[in-house]
Tab-separated table of C-alpha atoms in Angstrom:
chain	number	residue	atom	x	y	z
A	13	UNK	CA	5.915	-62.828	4.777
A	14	UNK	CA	8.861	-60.598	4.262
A	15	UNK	CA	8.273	-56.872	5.583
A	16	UNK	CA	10.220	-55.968	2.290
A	17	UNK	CA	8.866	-57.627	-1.007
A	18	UNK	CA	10.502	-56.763	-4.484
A	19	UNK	CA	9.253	-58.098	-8.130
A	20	UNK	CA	10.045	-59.388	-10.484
A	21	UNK	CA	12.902	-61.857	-8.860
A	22	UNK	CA	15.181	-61.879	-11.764
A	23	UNK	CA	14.050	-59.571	-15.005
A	24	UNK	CA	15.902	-59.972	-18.553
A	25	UNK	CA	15.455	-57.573	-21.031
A	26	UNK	CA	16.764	-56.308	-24.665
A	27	UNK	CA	18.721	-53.155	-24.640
A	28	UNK	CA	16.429	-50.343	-24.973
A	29	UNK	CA	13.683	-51.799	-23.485
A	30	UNK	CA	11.924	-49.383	-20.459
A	31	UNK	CA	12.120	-51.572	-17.246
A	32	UNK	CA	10.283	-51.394	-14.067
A	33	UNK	CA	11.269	-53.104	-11.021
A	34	UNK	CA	8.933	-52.932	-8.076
A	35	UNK	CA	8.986	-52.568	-3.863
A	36	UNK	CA	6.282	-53.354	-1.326
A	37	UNK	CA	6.798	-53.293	2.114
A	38	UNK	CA	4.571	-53.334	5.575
A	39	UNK	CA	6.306	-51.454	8.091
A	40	UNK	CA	5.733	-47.652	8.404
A	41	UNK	CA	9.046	-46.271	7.061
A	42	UNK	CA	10.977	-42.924	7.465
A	43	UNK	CA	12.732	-43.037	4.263
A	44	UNK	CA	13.158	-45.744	0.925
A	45	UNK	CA	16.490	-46.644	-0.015
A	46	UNK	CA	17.314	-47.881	-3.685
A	47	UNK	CA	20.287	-49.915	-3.884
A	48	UNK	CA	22.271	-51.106	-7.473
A	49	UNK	CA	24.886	-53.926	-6.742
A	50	UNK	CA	27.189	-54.883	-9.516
A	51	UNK	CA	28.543	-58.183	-9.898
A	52	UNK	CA	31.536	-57.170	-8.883
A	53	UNK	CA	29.287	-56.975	-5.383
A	54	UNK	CA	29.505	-53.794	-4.462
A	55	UNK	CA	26.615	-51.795	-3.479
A	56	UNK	CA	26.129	-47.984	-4.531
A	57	UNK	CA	23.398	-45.561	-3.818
A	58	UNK	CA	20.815	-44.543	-6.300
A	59	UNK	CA	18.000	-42.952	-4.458
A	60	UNK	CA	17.210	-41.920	-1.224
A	61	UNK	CA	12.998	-41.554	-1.189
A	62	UNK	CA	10.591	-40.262	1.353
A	63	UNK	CA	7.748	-38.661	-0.865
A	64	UNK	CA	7.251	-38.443	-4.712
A	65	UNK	CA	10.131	-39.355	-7.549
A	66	UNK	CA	13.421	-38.321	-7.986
A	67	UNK	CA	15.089	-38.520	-11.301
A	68	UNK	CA	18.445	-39.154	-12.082
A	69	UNK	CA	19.634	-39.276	-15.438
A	70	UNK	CA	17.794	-42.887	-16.845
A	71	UNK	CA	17.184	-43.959	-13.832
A	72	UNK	CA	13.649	-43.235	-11.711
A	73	UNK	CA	11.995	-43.881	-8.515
A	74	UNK	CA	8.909	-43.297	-7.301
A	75	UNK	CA	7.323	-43.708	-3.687
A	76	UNK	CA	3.454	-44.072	-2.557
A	77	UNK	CA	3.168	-43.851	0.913
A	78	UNK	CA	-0.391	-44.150	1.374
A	79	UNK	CA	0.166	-47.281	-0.774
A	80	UNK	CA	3.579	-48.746	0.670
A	81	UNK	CA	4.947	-49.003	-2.891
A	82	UNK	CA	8.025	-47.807	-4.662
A	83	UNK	CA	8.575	-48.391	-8.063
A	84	UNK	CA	12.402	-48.309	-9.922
A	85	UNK	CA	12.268	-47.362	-13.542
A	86	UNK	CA	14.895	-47.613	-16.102
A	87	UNK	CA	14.835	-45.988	-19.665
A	88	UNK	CA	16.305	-47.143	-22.979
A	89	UNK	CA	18.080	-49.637	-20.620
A	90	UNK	CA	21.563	-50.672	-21.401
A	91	UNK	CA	23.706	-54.066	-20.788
A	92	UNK	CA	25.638	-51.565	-18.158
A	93	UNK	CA	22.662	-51.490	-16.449
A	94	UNK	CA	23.465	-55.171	-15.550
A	95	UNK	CA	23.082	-55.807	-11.404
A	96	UNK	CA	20.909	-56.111	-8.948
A	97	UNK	CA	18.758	-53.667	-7.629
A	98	UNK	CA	17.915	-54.199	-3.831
A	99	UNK	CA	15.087	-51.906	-2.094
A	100	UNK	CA	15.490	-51.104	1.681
A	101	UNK	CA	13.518	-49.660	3.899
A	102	UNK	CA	14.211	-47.090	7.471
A	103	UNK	CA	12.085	-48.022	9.973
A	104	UNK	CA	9.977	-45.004	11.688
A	105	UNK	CA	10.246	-46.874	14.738
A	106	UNK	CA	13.374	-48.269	14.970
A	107	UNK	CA	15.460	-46.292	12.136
A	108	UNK	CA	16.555	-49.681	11.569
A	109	UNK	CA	16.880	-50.913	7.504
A	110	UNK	CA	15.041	-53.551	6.562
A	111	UNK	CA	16.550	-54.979	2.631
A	112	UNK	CA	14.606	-56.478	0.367
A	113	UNK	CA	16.134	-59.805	-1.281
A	114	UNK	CA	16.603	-57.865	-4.597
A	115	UNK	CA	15.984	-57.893	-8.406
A	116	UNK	CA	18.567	-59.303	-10.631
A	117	UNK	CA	18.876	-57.627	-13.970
A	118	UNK	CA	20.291	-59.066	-17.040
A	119	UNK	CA	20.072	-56.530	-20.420
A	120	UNK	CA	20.876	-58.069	-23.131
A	121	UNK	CA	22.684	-56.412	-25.933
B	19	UNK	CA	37.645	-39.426	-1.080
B	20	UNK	CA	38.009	-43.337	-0.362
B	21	UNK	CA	34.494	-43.616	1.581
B	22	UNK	CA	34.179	-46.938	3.356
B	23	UNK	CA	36.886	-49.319	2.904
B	24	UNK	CA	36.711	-52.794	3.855
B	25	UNK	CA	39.649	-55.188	3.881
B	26	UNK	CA	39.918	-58.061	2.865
B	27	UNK	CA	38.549	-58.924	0.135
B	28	UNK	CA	38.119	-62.731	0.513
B	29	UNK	CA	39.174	-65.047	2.756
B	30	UNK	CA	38.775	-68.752	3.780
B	31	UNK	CA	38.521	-69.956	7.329
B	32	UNK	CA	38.969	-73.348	9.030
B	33	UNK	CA	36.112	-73.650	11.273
B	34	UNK	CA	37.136	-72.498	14.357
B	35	UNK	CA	40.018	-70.512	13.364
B	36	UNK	CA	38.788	-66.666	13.803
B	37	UNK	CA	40.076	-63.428	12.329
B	38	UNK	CA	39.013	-59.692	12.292
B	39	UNK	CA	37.332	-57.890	8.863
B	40	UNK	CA	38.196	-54.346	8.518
B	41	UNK	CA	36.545	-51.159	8.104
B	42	UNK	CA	37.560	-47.556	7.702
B	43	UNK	CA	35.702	-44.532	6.593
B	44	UNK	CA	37.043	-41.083	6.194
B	45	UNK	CA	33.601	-39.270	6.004
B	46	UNK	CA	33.357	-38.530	9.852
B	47	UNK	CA	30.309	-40.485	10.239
B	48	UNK	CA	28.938	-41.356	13.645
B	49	UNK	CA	27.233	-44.308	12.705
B	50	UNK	CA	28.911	-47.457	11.330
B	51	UNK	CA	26.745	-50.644	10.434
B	52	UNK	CA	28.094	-53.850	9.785
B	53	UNK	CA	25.590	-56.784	7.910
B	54	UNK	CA	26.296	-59.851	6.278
B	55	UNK	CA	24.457	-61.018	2.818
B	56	UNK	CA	23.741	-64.675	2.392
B	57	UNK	CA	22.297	-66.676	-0.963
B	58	UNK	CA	18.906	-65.134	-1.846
B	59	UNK	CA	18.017	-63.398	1.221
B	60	UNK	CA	18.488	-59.434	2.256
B	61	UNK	CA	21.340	-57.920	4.054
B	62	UNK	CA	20.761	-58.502	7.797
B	63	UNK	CA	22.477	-56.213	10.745
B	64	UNK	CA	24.977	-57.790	12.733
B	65	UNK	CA	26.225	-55.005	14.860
B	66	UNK	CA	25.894	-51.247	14.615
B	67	UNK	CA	27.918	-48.147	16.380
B	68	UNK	CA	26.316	-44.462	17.046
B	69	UNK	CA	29.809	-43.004	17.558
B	70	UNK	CA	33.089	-43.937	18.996
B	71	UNK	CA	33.087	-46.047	22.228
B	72	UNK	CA	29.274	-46.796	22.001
B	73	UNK	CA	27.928	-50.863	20.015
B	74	UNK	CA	24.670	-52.604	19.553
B	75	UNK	CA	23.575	-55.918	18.772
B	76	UNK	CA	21.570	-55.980	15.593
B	77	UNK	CA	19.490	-58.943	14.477
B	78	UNK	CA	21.744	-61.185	13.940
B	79	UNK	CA	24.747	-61.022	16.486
B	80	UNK	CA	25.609	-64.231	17.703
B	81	UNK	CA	29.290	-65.562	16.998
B	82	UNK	CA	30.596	-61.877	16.082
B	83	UNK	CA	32.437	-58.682	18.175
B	84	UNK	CA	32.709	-55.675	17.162
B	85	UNK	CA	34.154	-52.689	18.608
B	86	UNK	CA	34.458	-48.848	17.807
B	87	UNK	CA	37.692	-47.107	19.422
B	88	UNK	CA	37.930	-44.437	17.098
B	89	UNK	CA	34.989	-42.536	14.695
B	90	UNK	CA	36.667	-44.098	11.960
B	91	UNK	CA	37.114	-47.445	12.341
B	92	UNK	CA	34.595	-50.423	13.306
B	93	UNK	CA	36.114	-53.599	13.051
B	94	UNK	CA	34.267	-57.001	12.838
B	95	UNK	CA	35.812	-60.185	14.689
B	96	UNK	CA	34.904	-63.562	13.997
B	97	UNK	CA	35.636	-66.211	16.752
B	98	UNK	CA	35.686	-69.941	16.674
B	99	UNK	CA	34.944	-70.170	12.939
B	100	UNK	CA	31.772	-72.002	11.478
B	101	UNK	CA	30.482	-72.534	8.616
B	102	UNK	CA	27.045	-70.966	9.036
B	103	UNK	CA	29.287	-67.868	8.839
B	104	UNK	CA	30.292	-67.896	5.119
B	105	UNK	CA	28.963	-65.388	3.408
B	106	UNK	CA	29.308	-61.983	2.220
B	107	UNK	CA	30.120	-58.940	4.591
B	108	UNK	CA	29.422	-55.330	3.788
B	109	UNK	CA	30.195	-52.909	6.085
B	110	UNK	CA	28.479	-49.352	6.364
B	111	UNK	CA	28.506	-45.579	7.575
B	112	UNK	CA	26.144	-42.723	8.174
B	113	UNK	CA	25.998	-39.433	9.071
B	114	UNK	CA	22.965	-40.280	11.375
B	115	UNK	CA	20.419	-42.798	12.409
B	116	UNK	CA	17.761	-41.001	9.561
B	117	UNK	CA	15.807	-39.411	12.559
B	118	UNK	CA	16.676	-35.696	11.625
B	119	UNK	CA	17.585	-36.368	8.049
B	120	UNK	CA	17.788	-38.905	5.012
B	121	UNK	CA	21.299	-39.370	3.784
B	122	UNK	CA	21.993	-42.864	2.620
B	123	UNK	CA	24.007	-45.401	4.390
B	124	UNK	CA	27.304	-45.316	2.418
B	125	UNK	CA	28.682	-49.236	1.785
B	126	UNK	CA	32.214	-51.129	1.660
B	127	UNK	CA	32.646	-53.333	-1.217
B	128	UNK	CA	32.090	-55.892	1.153
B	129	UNK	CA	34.742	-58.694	2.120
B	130	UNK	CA	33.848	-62.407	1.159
B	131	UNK	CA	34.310	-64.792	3.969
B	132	UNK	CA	34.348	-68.897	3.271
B	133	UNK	CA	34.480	-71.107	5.853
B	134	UNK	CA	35.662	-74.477	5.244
């Protein structure tokens, strides 16, 4: 079992639609990294998590500690939004990342 | 501000031919990371530098050198070629190892490496 699990896979949805994309992982952790990668294949920052939600524009996230989950939510999504959204973890121990195998987005317009 | 450059951009190999993969960043990070991302499965550390002079092996090391004379640059060098080696290289910087603080890792477009 991966120490970094992300669902749904692959995730299409109509423009507009509210999406969630989720993150479990097993490992204590220091901090959760949320990762967008465009076709194109390069990989930008969207949120750097240890406690709460941050909110940034349509965009999301929320962490549980106590429940090792993270959830990524888009609003009134848009084909722009169009990637795939990878989840990584820090390691407390070993301040070492550990990436989840990512979500692949399609919005469709 | 240019970040992390990575050059180049693709590339094809002969198996056992090698070459070098560039990276630069002008943010005056200490820590440079470089990982590889293959079909389906999450970026994995190759090597990773906590400032100029000092490497590591990360978890997947094996047919790779890297080397860190300078803060800004950590090249990657590939020798003797094979094909288990194609795939997609992103390199990385830091301000820190996330100990003291939680700034993101800061990525290359990444270079994409077939070896034939």
């Amino acid at each position: 079992k991966n120490e970094v699990e992300q669902s749904p896979q692959n995730l299409t949805a109509q423009e507009g639609e509210f999406i969630t994309i989720n993150c479990s992982y097993s490992v204590g952790i220091s901090a959760l990294h949320w990762l967008q990668q465009h076709p194109g294949g390069g990989i930008v920052s969207l949120f750097m998590l240890s406690s709460g939600k941050k909110k940034h524009g349509r965009l999301i996230a929320t962490i549980n500690i106590q429940e090792k989950h993270s959830s990524l939510h888009i609003t009134a999504s848009h084909p722009r939004d169009s990637a795939v959204y990878i989840c990584a973890v820090r390691n407390s121990g070993t301040y070492k990342y550990i990436f989840g195998t990512g979500t692949r987005l399609k919005v469709l317009a | 501000n240019a970040g992390v450059t990575q050059t180049p951009k693709f590339r094809i190999l002969k198996i056992g031919q090698s070459m070098t993969l560039q990276c630069t960043q002008d943010m005056n990070h200490n820590y440079m990371y470089w990982y590889r991302q293959d079909p389906g499965m999450g970026l994995k550390l190759i090597y990773y530098s906590v400032g100029a002079g000092i490497t590591d092996k990360g978890e997947v090391p094996n047919g790779y050198n890297v080397s860190r004379s300078t803060t800004e640059d950590f090249p990657l060098r590939l020798e003797l070629a094979a094909p288990s080696q194609t795939s997609v290289y992103f390199c990385a910087s830091s301000y820190d190892d996330g100990a003291y603080s939680n700034q993101p890792q800061h990525f290359g477009d990444g270079t994409r490496l077939s070896i034939l």
